[in-house]
Amino acid sequence: MGLADRPLRYLQKKTGIGGMAAFFLAPNMLIFGIFVLLPLVINLAYSVTGGSALFLDERTFVGADQYRQIFNCTNYLDPMSCQEDAFWTAVGNTFWFVVLQVSLMILVSLITALILNRELIGRSFWRAVFFFPVLLSPVVVGLIWRWILQRQGLLNSMLYPFGVEPYTWLTDRTFAFGAVVGVSIWAHMGFYTLILLAGLQAIPKDLYEAAEMDGTRPARIFWRITLPLLMPNLLVVIVLALIKAVQVFDEVFVLTGGGPGTSTLFLTQYIYETGFVSLPRNAGLAAAASILMGLVLVVLTLLQLGVGRKNENKGKRR
Amino acid sequence: MALKSILAASALALMATTAQAGDVRIMWYSDGIEGEVFQDLINRFMKDNPGINVIVDNVAYSVIKEQLPVQLEAGNGPDIARVTAIKDLSKHWLDLRPLVADAKYWDENFGANADWMRPDGSNQISGFMTQLTLTGGFANKTLFEQAGVPLPGPKATWDDWAAAAKKVAASQQIPYPMAMDRSGHRITGPAISYGADYMGAGGKPAPLNEGAKTYFGKFIDWSKDGTMSKDVWVSAAGQSYRAAADDFINGQVAFYYAGSWQVPNFAKKIGNNFDWVATGSPCGPTACTGLPGGAALVAVKYTKNAKEVAKVMDYLARKDIVKEFSERTLFLPAHKGVIAEGVNFKSDSQLVKDALNTFVNATKTTSDLALKMPGWRWSDTMYGAVVTRVAQAVAGEMSAADAFSRIDSDVAEKVKASGL
């Protein structure tokens, strides 16, 4: 009999099952309340107040002014027509980043997982190689790639013998955006590869053996067996990657600082700059922007929950 | 017994990490070697004042710039801090007037810059400038000599320097003729030389005038045609600061516009690799001015040990201590008595001595407006808008004309949002 048995039995007798549930949930709810719910409410309060003070009682109530400022545009497709043009530029950049990074990363992760699932020499080594960047701090990732791509960096020194003049890659707007997407894929694909690899290994081998005995072509095996059975993992990976991509910040901040110009300025950096760097600091506007970004993340999280539930139901039917 | 031991150990550990009465925490950042000199001075103070424990927290400049203001707004922070946003944060500084041993000494010796660090209209003693700085140029003399291009003289214009630096870059095959830090403060001195007047009616910011537009336009054009290094200005978004010092140190730039605080950095990092000279600020049609500034050591009003803080500040403000700090760090002092007596900078390098003399001489041509900027409430607001929008124009995201109108609207928006 455990040490806590007697008091717990007594508690259950006194409070019933409901009381016991509340007792066990209370610590978690308390921590959730203090570290998640409370900051959310405070953030909401910031977004409807103005001024440079940090204490809420010293801030003046401005209602929806911060939101009005953000949405003050003559043409939402042209950031420069907006009062907060940096916000809309960041929204546009984030959108394109999410589209490109997520789709390319899923593709690369899937191909890598398919290769790593085969009987390779040194398979464990190769799996570790692809997972290694996931273990790196985003700041380290940003610094490594900055050292590679800067004017006196590794890439230029490798190209120089071929007659290519040194170029500052990260000051080229198109290349900088591509570099940010590429570096982000490099840094995170290992994690998604691992999830897809687990999914691939869960597919019964006998299905492949039967297909091979029937003389089915490899492409058909992929489309008819691998992809459908991998779909639950793939959907989870897509939603997780989407959420992560919307929140992109650290490695990009180190790599390009949001430049050149604002071509790699993403929403999280806009919020950080507005609230902590730009003078005078505007915590209210930053809070309003983060609430809007939070709404996007809520939609994506609901999508993830929906996908999870759908998979669960499918599993039950099977 | 075991429980008692654990509790006792926990209490000891807690005591060891909690600030005691008499502790003075100083948040300090370094551009070069001044952190070591400062710690040495503090160690001597603690030896003479065993009741006061001074803890120097060495932090990155970005912590001072981005995290300290938030701490201060929350009513926290260190007891003393070394800052550059002096006026902007002045409401958080402690008035040392009733606490220092001799307020008259402070007024006499630091009075010239006292207004930079106190709320408008007050006579508060907030602290003192650890050094005065002046923006100005540096030329890679060795590259000029190798290219056979004479260094432009003291009255040379920005156009003269641009033409000479381009010749050097072409001859020596370096990537950048000129470079300037990504900083609104840095670009403002040259803009004032072209007639910029940031201040409007009632001390509020004025829309950019023709002088400012002319220089900013020139800077944007130079960045696009390769006369000025584009890389530094497009290597970040928003108001983030970037220095081009490493490019100059690596011999990649013929002319670099930064300021006097880089002298000790160059002395240490360039060494004998090449000869360099300080040039002062090139001229525009209106002036040949740099922009003064510097870092101040200020007391924070949220301290719980005000008396001890005042004692530390009194010590650091002493004439002999300021003199020693300036001589060892190669910084220009802000102490009237020390300036009058003269400073014997501790350097064997003639390059360093000449550079410091050049900056001292350049103070003579500093314009009245430039002298007012450090004490102006809106200077940081202007600098922020300028660096953000000019950088966007340099990156090709908007035209120069659009950048100028955006600077005006950004500043107007910030003034409106402040409620002042």
PDB file of N, CA, C and O in Angstrom, chain A residues 25-80:
ATOM      1  N   LEU A  25      -6.356  17.765 -11.216  1.00  0.00           N
ATOM      2  CA  LEU A  25      -6.195  18.745 -12.309  1.00  0.00           C
ATOM      3  C   LEU A  25      -5.686  20.096 -11.823  1.00  0.00           C
ATOM      4  O   LEU A  25      -5.081  20.856 -12.580  1.00  0.00           O
ATOM      5  N   ALA A  26      -5.950  20.377 -10.552  1.00  0.00           N
ATOM      6  CA  ALA A  26      -5.661  21.724 -10.032  1.00  0.00           C
ATOM      7  C   ALA A  26      -4.225  22.203 -10.290  1.00  0.00           C
ATOM      8  O   ALA A  26      -4.048  23.319 -10.789  1.00  0.00           O
ATOM      9  N   PRO A  27      -3.199  21.408  -9.969  1.00  0.00           N
ATOM     10  CA  PRO A  27      -1.839  21.925 -10.203  1.00  0.00           C
ATOM     11  C   PRO A  27      -1.591  22.285 -11.660  1.00  0.00           C
ATOM     12  O   PRO A  27      -1.033  23.337 -11.972  1.00  0.00           O
ATOM     13  N   ASN A  28      -2.076  21.398 -12.538  1.00  0.00           N
ATOM     14  CA  ASN A  28      -1.887  21.644 -13.969  1.00  0.00           C
ATOM     15  C   ASN A  28      -2.625  22.912 -14.409  1.00  0.00           C
ATOM     16  O   ASN A  28      -2.089  23.744 -15.151  1.00  0.00           O
ATOM     17  N   MET A  29      -3.858  23.037 -13.934  1.00  0.00           N
ATOM     18  CA  MET A  29      -4.664  24.203 -14.312  1.00  0.00           C
ATOM     19  C   MET A  29      -4.036  25.489 -13.766  1.00  0.00           C
ATOM     20  O   MET A  29      -4.077  26.532 -14.417  1.00  0.00           O
ATOM     21  N   LEU A  30      -3.465  25.372 -12.574  1.00  0.00           N
ATOM     22  CA  LEU A  30      -2.826  26.538 -11.965  1.00  0.00           C
ATOM     23  C   LEU A  30      -1.635  27.001 -12.816  1.00  0.00           C
ATOM     24  O   LEU A  30      -1.506  28.180 -13.142  1.00  0.00           O
ATOM     25  N   ILE A  31      -0.812  26.039 -13.190  1.00  0.00           N
ATOM     26  CA  ILE A  31       0.367  26.371 -14.011  1.00  0.00           C
ATOM     27  C   ILE A  31      -0.079  26.888 -15.375  1.00  0.00           C
ATOM     28  O   ILE A  31       0.418  27.899 -15.872  1.00  0.00           O
ATOM     29  N   PHE A  32      -1.067  26.214 -15.974  1.00  0.00           N
ATOM     30  CA  PHE A  32      -1.604  26.646 -17.265  1.00  0.00           C
ATOM     31  C   PHE A  32      -2.169  28.067 -17.149  1.00  0.00           C
ATOM     32  O   PHE A  32      -1.928  28.931 -17.995  1.00  0.00           O
ATOM     33  N   GLY A  33      -2.884  28.288 -16.045  1.00  0.00           N
ATOM     34  CA  GLY A  33      -3.503  29.604 -15.846  1.00  0.00           C
ATOM     35  C   GLY A  33      -2.460  30.698 -15.733  1.00  0.00           C
ATOM     36  O   GLY A  33      -2.575  31.752 -16.354  1.00  0.00           O
ATOM     37  N   ILE A  34      -1.420  30.438 -14.944  1.00  0.00           N
ATOM     38  CA  ILE A  34      -0.411  31.475 -14.696  1.00  0.00           C
ATOM     39  C   ILE A  34       0.456  31.720 -15.932  1.00  0.00           C
ATOM     40  O   ILE A  34       0.723  32.854 -16.300  1.00  0.00           O
ATOM     41  N   PHE A  35       0.860  30.634 -16.579  1.00  0.00           N
ATOM     42  CA  PHE A  35       1.849  30.802 -17.651  1.00  0.00           C
ATOM     43  C   PHE A  35       1.259  30.869 -19.065  1.00  0.00           C
ATOM     44  O   PHE A  35       1.962  31.214 -19.994  1.00  0.00           O
ATOM     45  N   VAL A  36      -0.013  30.504 -19.226  1.00  0.00           N
ATOM     46  CA  VAL A  36      -0.610  30.559 -20.563  1.00  0.00           C
ATOM     47  C   VAL A  36      -1.812  31.499 -20.607  1.00  0.00           C
ATOM     48  O   VAL A  36      -1.856  32.450 -21.392  1.00  0.00           O
ATOM     49  N   LEU A  37      -2.769  31.227 -19.734  1.00  0.00           N
ATOM     50  CA  LEU A  37      -4.019  31.984 -19.793  1.00  0.00           C
ATOM     51  C   LEU A  37      -3.828  33.448 -19.387  1.00  0.00           C
ATOM     52  O   LEU A  37      -4.293  34.363 -20.067  1.00  0.00           O
ATOM     53  N   LEU A  38      -3.122  33.635 -18.281  1.00  0.00           N
ATOM     54  CA  LEU A  38      -2.910  35.001 -17.777  1.00  0.00           C
ATOM     55  C   LEU A  38      -2.148  35.873 -18.790  1.00  0.00           C
ATOM     56  O   LEU A  38      -2.587  36.984 -19.096  1.00  0.00           O
ATOM     57  N   PRO A  39      -1.030  35.391 -19.341  1.00  0.00           N
ATOM     58  CA  PRO A  39      -0.343  36.207 -20.359  1.00  0.00           C
ATOM     59  C   PRO A  39      -1.239  36.523 -21.556  1.00  0.00           C
ATOM     60  O   PRO A  39      -1.151  37.608 -22.135  1.00  0.00           O
ATOM     61  N   LEU A  40      -2.105  35.573 -21.889  1.00  0.00           N
ATOM     62  CA  LEU A  40      -3.013  35.790 -23.020  1.00  0.00           C
ATOM     63  C   LEU A  40      -3.972  36.945 -22.719  1.00  0.00           C
ATOM     64  O   LEU A  40      -4.187  37.832 -23.554  1.00  0.00           O
ATOM     65  N   VAL A  41      -4.502  36.928 -21.485  1.00  0.00           N
ATOM     66  CA  VAL A  41      -5.427  37.994 -21.084  1.00  0.00           C
ATOM     67  C   VAL A  41      -4.680  39.320 -21.015  1.00  0.00           C
ATOM     68  O   VAL A  41      -5.176  40.358 -21.485  1.00  0.00           O
ATOM     69  N   ILE A  42      -3.469  39.288 -20.461  1.00  0.00           N
ATOM     70  CA  ILE A  42      -2.670  40.531 -20.371  1.00  0.00           C
ATOM     71  C   ILE A  42      -2.365  41.069 -21.772  1.00  0.00           C
ATOM     72  O   ILE A  42      -2.464  42.262 -22.034  1.00  0.00           O
ATOM     73  N   ASN A  43      -2.042  40.149 -22.682  1.00  0.00           N
ATOM     74  CA  ASN A  43      -1.749  40.552 -24.058  1.00  0.00           C
ATOM     75  C   ASN A  43      -2.959  41.238 -24.696  1.00  0.00           C
ATOM     76  O   ASN A  43      -2.837  42.250 -25.382  1.00  0.00           O
ATOM     77  N   LEU A  44      -4.105  40.661 -24.419  1.00  0.00           N
ATOM     78  CA  LEU A  44      -5.355  41.239 -24.936  1.00  0.00           C
ATOM     79  C   LEU A  44      -5.548  42.647 -24.366  1.00  0.00           C
ATOM     80  O   LEU A  44      -5.915  43.582 -25.086  1.00  0.00           O
ATOM     81  N   ALA A  45      -5.254  42.783 -23.072  1.00  0.00           N
ATOM     82  CA  ALA A  45      -5.396  44.092 -22.426  1.00  0.00           C
ATOM     83  C   ALA A  45      -4.423  45.102 -23.029  1.00  0.00           C
ATOM     84  O   ALA A  45      -4.781  46.259 -23.266  1.00  0.00           O
ATOM     85  N   TYR A  46      -3.198  44.650 -23.325  1.00  0.00           N
ATOM     86  CA  TYR A  46      -2.213  45.542 -23.957  1.00  0.00           C
ATOM     87  C   TYR A  46      -2.713  46.022 -25.317  1.00  0.00           C
ATOM     88  O   TYR A  46      -2.515  47.167 -25.689  1.00  0.00           O
ATOM     89  N   SER A  47      -3.346  45.110 -26.041  1.00  0.00           N
ATOM     90  CA  SER A  47      -3.740  45.444 -27.409  1.00  0.00           C
ATOM     91  C   SER A  47      -4.838  46.507 -27.463  1.00  0.00           C
ATOM     92  O   SER A  47      -5.061  47.108 -28.504  1.00  0.00           O
ATOM     93  N   VAL A  48      -5.531  46.733 -26.350  1.00  0.00           N
ATOM     94  CA  VAL A  48      -6.567  47.772 -26.345  1.00  0.00           C
ATOM     95  C   VAL A  48      -6.152  48.987 -25.516  1.00  0.00           C
ATOM     96  O   VAL A  48      -6.976  49.832 -25.172  1.00  0.00           O
ATOM     97  N   THR A  49      -4.857  49.035 -25.174  1.00  0.00           N
ATOM     98  CA  THR A  49      -4.357  50.208 -24.448  1.00  0.00           C
ATOM     99  C   THR A  49      -3.147  50.788 -25.182  1.00  0.00           C
ATOM    100  O   THR A  49      -2.506  50.105 -25.974  1.00  0.00           O
ATOM    101  N   GLY A  50      -2.865  52.044 -24.897  1.00  0.00           N
ATOM    102  CA  GLY A  50      -1.753  52.710 -25.588  1.00  0.00           C
ATOM    103  C   GLY A  50      -0.788  53.351 -24.609  1.00  0.00           C
ATOM    104  O   GLY A  50      -0.981  53.283 -23.389  1.00  0.00           O
ATOM    105  N   GLY A  51       0.264  53.978 -25.146  1.00  0.00           N
ATOM    106  CA  GLY A  51       1.274  54.616 -24.305  1.00  0.00           C
ATOM    107  C   GLY A  51       2.508  53.750 -24.203  1.00  0.00           C
ATOM    108  O   GLY A  51       2.517  52.621 -24.669  1.00  0.00           O
ATOM    109  N   SER A  52       3.549  54.299 -23.568  1.00  0.00           N
ATOM    110  CA  SER A  52       4.806  53.545 -23.503  1.00  0.00           C
ATOM    111  C   SER A  52       4.980  52.830 -22.171  1.00  0.00           C
ATOM    112  O   SER A  52       5.931  52.070 -21.993  1.00  0.00           O
ATOM    113  N   ALA A  53       4.064  53.069 -21.210  1.00  0.00           N
ATOM    114  CA  ALA A  53       4.210  52.429 -19.902  1.00  0.00           C
ATOM    115  C   ALA A  53       3.970  50.925 -20.010  1.00  0.00           C
ATOM    116  O   ALA A  53       3.251  50.470 -20.895  1.00  0.00           O
ATOM    117  N   LEU A  54       4.581  50.185 -19.087  1.00  0.00           N
ATOM    118  CA  LEU A  54       4.386  48.734 -19.097  1.00  0.00           C
ATOM    119  C   LEU A  54       3.265  48.313 -18.148  1.00  0.00           C
ATOM    120  O   LEU A  54       2.585  47.332 -18.392  1.00  0.00           O
ATOM    121  N   PHE A  55       3.098  49.039 -17.036  1.00  0.00           N
ATOM    122  CA  PHE A  55       2.046  48.682 -16.095  1.00  0.00           C
ATOM    123  C   PHE A  55       0.685  49.062 -16.689  1.00  0.00           C
ATOM    124  O   PHE A  55       0.494  50.195 -17.148  1.00  0.00           O
ATOM    125  N   LEU A  56      -0.234  48.111 -16.630  1.00  0.00           N
ATOM    126  CA  LEU A  56      -1.525  48.324 -17.296  1.00  0.00           C
ATOM    127  C   LEU A  56      -2.270  49.526 -16.728  1.00  0.00           C
ATOM    128  O   LEU A  56      -2.934  50.255 -17.465  1.00  0.00           O
ATOM    129  N   ASP A  57      -2.154  49.756 -15.415  1.00  0.00           N
ATOM    130  CA  ASP A  57      -2.903  50.878 -14.828  1.00  0.00           C
ATOM    131  C   ASP A  57      -2.348  52.233 -15.269  1.00  0.00           C
ATOM    132  O   ASP A  57      -3.002  53.260 -15.095  1.00  0.00           O
ATOM    133  N   GLU A  58      -1.148  52.241 -15.850  1.00  0.00           N
ATOM    134  CA  GLU A  58      -0.590  53.506 -16.348  1.00  0.00           C
ATOM    135  C   GLU A  58      -0.840  53.677 -17.845  1.00  0.00           C
ATOM    136  O   GLU A  58      -0.457  54.684 -18.435  1.00  0.00           O
ATOM    137  N   ARG A  59      -1.476  52.700 -18.448  1.00  0.00           N
ATOM    138  CA  ARG A  59      -1.742  52.775 -19.884  1.00  0.00           C
ATOM    139  C   ARG A  59      -3.153  53.307 -20.120  1.00  0.00           C
ATOM    140  O   ARG A  59      -4.038  53.070 -19.303  1.00  0.00           O
ATOM    141  N   THR A  60      -3.320  54.017 -21.230  1.00  0.00           N
ATOM    142  CA  THR A  60      -4.643  54.581 -21.502  1.00  0.00           C
ATOM    143  C   THR A  60      -5.426  53.646 -22.428  1.00  0.00           C
ATOM    144  O   THR A  60      -4.866  53.044 -23.351  1.00  0.00           O
ATOM    145  N   PHE A  61      -6.715  53.550 -22.152  1.00  0.00           N
ATOM    146  CA  PHE A  61      -7.571  52.685 -22.957  1.00  0.00           C
ATOM    147  C   PHE A  61      -7.793  53.326 -24.331  1.00  0.00           C
ATOM    148  O   PHE A  61      -8.201  54.480 -24.419  1.00  0.00           O
ATOM    149  N   VAL A  62      -7.494  52.590 -25.380  1.00  0.00           N
ATOM    150  CA  VAL A  62      -7.675  53.147 -26.738  1.00  0.00           C
ATOM    151  C   VAL A  62      -8.642  52.310 -27.575  1.00  0.00           C
ATOM    152  O   VAL A  62      -8.822  52.568 -28.764  1.00  0.00           O
ATOM    153  N   GLY A  63      -9.257  51.330 -26.953  1.00  0.00           N
ATOM    154  CA  GLY A  63     -10.223  50.484 -27.669  1.00  0.00           C
ATOM    155  C   GLY A  63      -9.567  49.722 -28.803  1.00  0.00           C
ATOM    156  O   GLY A  63      -8.514  49.114 -28.630  1.00  0.00           O
ATOM    157  N   ALA A  64     -10.191  49.832 -29.976  1.00  0.00           N
ATOM    158  CA  ALA A  64      -9.699  49.056 -31.132  1.00  0.00           C
ATOM    159  C   ALA A  64      -8.712  49.849 -31.982  1.00  0.00           C
ATOM    160  O   ALA A  64      -8.427  49.467 -33.121  1.00  0.00           O
ATOM    161  N   ASP A  65      -8.154  50.942 -31.437  1.00  0.00           N
ATOM    162  CA  ASP A  65      -7.270  51.815 -32.228  1.00  0.00           C
ATOM    163  C   ASP A  65      -6.083  51.066 -32.844  1.00  0.00           C
ATOM    164  O   ASP A  65      -5.706  51.313 -33.990  1.00  0.00           O
ATOM    165  N   GLN A  66      -5.492  50.177 -32.042  1.00  0.00           N
ATOM    166  CA  GLN A  66      -4.311  49.446 -32.549  1.00  0.00           C
ATOM    167  C   GLN A  66      -4.710  48.575 -33.740  1.00  0.00           C
ATOM    168  O   GLN A  66      -3.965  48.483 -34.726  1.00  0.00           O
ATOM    169  N   TYR A  67      -5.877  47.943 -33.615  1.00  0.00           N
ATOM    170  CA  TYR A  67      -6.354  47.082 -34.710  1.00  0.00           C
ATOM    171  C   TYR A  67      -6.714  47.934 -35.925  1.00  0.00           C
ATOM    172  O   TYR A  67      -6.449  47.562 -37.054  1.00  0.00           O
ATOM    173  N   ARG A  68      -7.327  49.108 -35.646  1.00  0.00           N
ATOM    174  CA  ARG A  68      -7.688  50.013 -36.754  1.00  0.00           C
ATOM    175  C   ARG A  68      -6.428  50.450 -37.492  1.00  0.00           C
ATOM    176  O   ARG A  68      -6.402  50.516 -38.716  1.00  0.00           O
ATOM    177  N   GLN A  69      -5.382  50.716 -36.707  1.00  0.00           N
ATOM    178  CA  GLN A  69      -4.113  51.142 -37.304  1.00  0.00           C
ATOM    179  C   GLN A  69      -3.563  50.038 -38.225  1.00  0.00           C
ATOM    180  O   GLN A  69      -3.112  50.313 -39.336  1.00  0.00           O
ATOM    181  N   ILE A  70      -3.650  48.812 -37.755  1.00  0.00           N
ATOM    182  CA  ILE A  70      -3.146  47.696 -38.559  1.00  0.00           C
ATOM    183  C   ILE A  70      -3.962  47.538 -39.840  1.00  0.00           C
ATOM    184  O   ILE A  70      -3.415  47.311 -40.915  1.00  0.00           O
ATOM    185  N   PHE A  71      -5.271  47.674 -39.703  1.00  0.00           N
ATOM    186  CA  PHE A  71      -6.142  47.437 -40.871  1.00  0.00           C
ATOM    187  C   PHE A  71      -6.395  48.698 -41.694  1.00  0.00           C
ATOM    188  O   PHE A  71      -7.247  48.691 -42.587  1.00  0.00           O
ATOM    189  N   ASN A  72      -5.664  49.768 -41.403  1.00  0.00           N
ATOM    190  CA  ASN A  72      -5.836  51.005 -42.165  1.00  0.00           C
ATOM    191  C   ASN A  72      -5.079  50.905 -43.495  1.00  0.00           C
ATOM    192  O   ASN A  72      -3.932  51.313 -43.612  1.00  0.00           O
ATOM    193  N   CYS A  73      -5.751  50.326 -44.491  1.00  0.00           N
ATOM    194  CA  CYS A  73      -5.144  50.128 -45.812  1.00  0.00           C
ATOM    195  C   CYS A  73      -6.126  50.586 -46.885  1.00  0.00           C
ATOM    196  O   CYS A  73      -7.343  50.482 -46.702  1.00  0.00           O
ATOM    197  N   THR A  74      -5.585  51.049 -48.001  1.00  0.00           N
ATOM    198  CA  THR A  74      -6.472  51.319 -49.130  1.00  0.00           C
ATOM    199  C   THR A  74      -6.536  50.090 -50.039  1.00  0.00           C
ATOM    200  O   THR A  74      -7.518  49.877 -50.735  1.00  0.00           O
ATOM    201  N   ASN A  75      -5.464  49.304 -50.014  1.00  0.00           N
ATOM    202  CA  ASN A  75      -5.455  48.073 -50.812  1.00  0.00           C
ATOM    203  C   ASN A  75      -4.644  47.022 -50.051  1.00  0.00           C
ATOM    204  O   ASN A  75      -3.435  47.156 -49.903  1.00  0.00           O
ATOM    205  N   TYR A  76      -5.348  46.004 -49.566  1.00  0.00           N
ATOM    206  CA  TYR A  76      -4.682  45.012 -48.716  1.00  0.00           C
ATOM    207  C   TYR A  76      -3.619  44.195 -49.462  1.00  0.00           C
ATOM    208  O   TYR A  76      -2.781  43.564 -48.846  1.00  0.00           O
ATOM    209  N   LEU A  77      -3.691  44.209 -50.797  1.00  0.00           N
ATOM    210  CA  LEU A  77      -2.696  43.458 -51.560  1.00  0.00           C
ATOM    211  C   LEU A  77      -1.410  44.258 -51.768  1.00  0.00           C
ATOM    212  O   LEU A  77      -0.399  43.730 -52.200  1.00  0.00           O
ATOM    213  N   ASP A  78      -1.483  45.552 -51.445  1.00  0.00           N
ATOM    214  CA  ASP A  78      -0.297  46.393 -51.576  1.00  0.00           C
ATOM    215  C   ASP A  78       0.094  46.917 -50.189  1.00  0.00           C
ATOM    216  O   ASP A  78      -0.508  47.878 -49.691  1.00  0.00           O
ATOM    217  N   PRO A  79       1.095  46.292 -49.557  1.00  0.00           N
ATOM    218  CA  PRO A  79       1.463  46.699 -48.200  1.00  0.00           C
ATOM    219  C   PRO A  79       1.754  48.198 -48.087  1.00  0.00           C
ATOM    220  O   PRO A  79       1.489  48.813 -47.061  1.00  0.00           O
ATOM    221  N   MET A  80       2.302  48.772 -49.158  1.00  0.00           N
ATOM    222  CA  MET A  80       2.685  50.177 -49.082  1.00  0.00           C
ATOM    223  C   MET A  80       1.481  51.113 -48.989  1.00  0.00           C
ATOM    224  O   MET A  80       1.640  52.291 -48.692  1.00  0.00           O
TER     225      MET A  80
END
